[in-house]
Coordinates of C-alpha atoms in Angstrom, one line a residue:
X161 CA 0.0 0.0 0.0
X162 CA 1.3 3.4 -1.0
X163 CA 0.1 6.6 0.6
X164 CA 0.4 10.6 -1.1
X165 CA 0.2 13.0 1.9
X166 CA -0.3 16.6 0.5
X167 CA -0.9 19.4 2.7
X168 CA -2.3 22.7 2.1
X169 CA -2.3 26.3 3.5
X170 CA -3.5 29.7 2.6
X171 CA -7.3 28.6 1.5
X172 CA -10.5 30.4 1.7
X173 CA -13.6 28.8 3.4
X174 CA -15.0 28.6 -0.1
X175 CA -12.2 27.1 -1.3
X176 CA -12.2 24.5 0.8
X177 CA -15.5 23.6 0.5
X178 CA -15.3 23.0 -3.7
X179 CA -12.6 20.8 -3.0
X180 CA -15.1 18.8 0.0
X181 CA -17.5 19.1 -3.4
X182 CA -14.9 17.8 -6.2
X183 CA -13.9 14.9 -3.9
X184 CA -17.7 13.7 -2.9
X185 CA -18.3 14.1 -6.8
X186 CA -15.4 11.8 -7.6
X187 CA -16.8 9.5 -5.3
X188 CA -20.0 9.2 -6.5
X189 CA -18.3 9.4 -10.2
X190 CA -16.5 5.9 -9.4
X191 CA -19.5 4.2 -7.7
X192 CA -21.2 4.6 -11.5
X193 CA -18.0 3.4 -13.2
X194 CA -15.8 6.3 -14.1
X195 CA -13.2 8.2 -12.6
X196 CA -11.0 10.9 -14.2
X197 CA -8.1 9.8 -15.5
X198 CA -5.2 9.1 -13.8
X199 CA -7.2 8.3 -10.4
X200 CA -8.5 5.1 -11.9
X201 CA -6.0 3.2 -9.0
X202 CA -6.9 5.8 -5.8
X203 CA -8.5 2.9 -3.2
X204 CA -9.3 5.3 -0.8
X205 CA -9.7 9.2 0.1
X206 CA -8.9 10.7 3.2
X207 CA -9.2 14.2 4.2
X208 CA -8.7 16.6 7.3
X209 CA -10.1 20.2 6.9
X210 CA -10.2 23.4 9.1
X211 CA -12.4 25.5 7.2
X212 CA -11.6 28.5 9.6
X213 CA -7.8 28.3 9.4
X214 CA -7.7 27.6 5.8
X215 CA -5.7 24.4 5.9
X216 CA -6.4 21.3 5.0
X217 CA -4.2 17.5 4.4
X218 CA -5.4 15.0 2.0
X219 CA -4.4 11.5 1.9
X220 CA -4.5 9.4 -1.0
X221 CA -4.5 5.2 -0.9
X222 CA -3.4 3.5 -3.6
X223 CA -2.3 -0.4 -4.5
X224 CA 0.9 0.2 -6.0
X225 CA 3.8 2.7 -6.4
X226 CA 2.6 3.2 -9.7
X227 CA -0.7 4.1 -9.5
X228 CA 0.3 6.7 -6.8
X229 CA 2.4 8.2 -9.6
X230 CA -0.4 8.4 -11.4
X231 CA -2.9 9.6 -9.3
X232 CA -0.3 12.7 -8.2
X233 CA -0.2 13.7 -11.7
X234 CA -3.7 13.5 -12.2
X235 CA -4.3 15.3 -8.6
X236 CA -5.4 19.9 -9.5
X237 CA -3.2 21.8 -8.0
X238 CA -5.3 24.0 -5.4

């Protein structure tokens, strides 16, 4: 199991929350069969947010070195 910790300073509230969004929507997105490309080997999603500090980690899951590769190319930068 390989594991992309990102970390992120200096958002906005709003920010934040349309990344919350983009990642449910990704979710849902994979349940119905498709995922954007790139992300196709992300097993699993983690995320810590504080909305009022503007800071946020993500953690990404995947099977194999890789489809981490993969899935930190394919990740937006914020």
């Amino acid at each position: 199991m390989w594991v992309r910790v990102a970390r992120f300073e200096g958002g906005t509230a709003e920010g934040l929350e349309a990344e919350i969004a983009q990642t449910k929507q990704h979710l849902a997105d994979a349940k119905s069969g498709g995922l954007p490309p790139g992300l196709e080997g992300v097993r699993r999603v983690l995320e810590g947010i504080d909305r009022d500090g503007g800071t946020g980690v993500s953690l990404v899951f995947c099977d194999t070195e890789e489809e981490l590769h993969n899935a930190d190319e394919a990740a937006p930068p914020i």
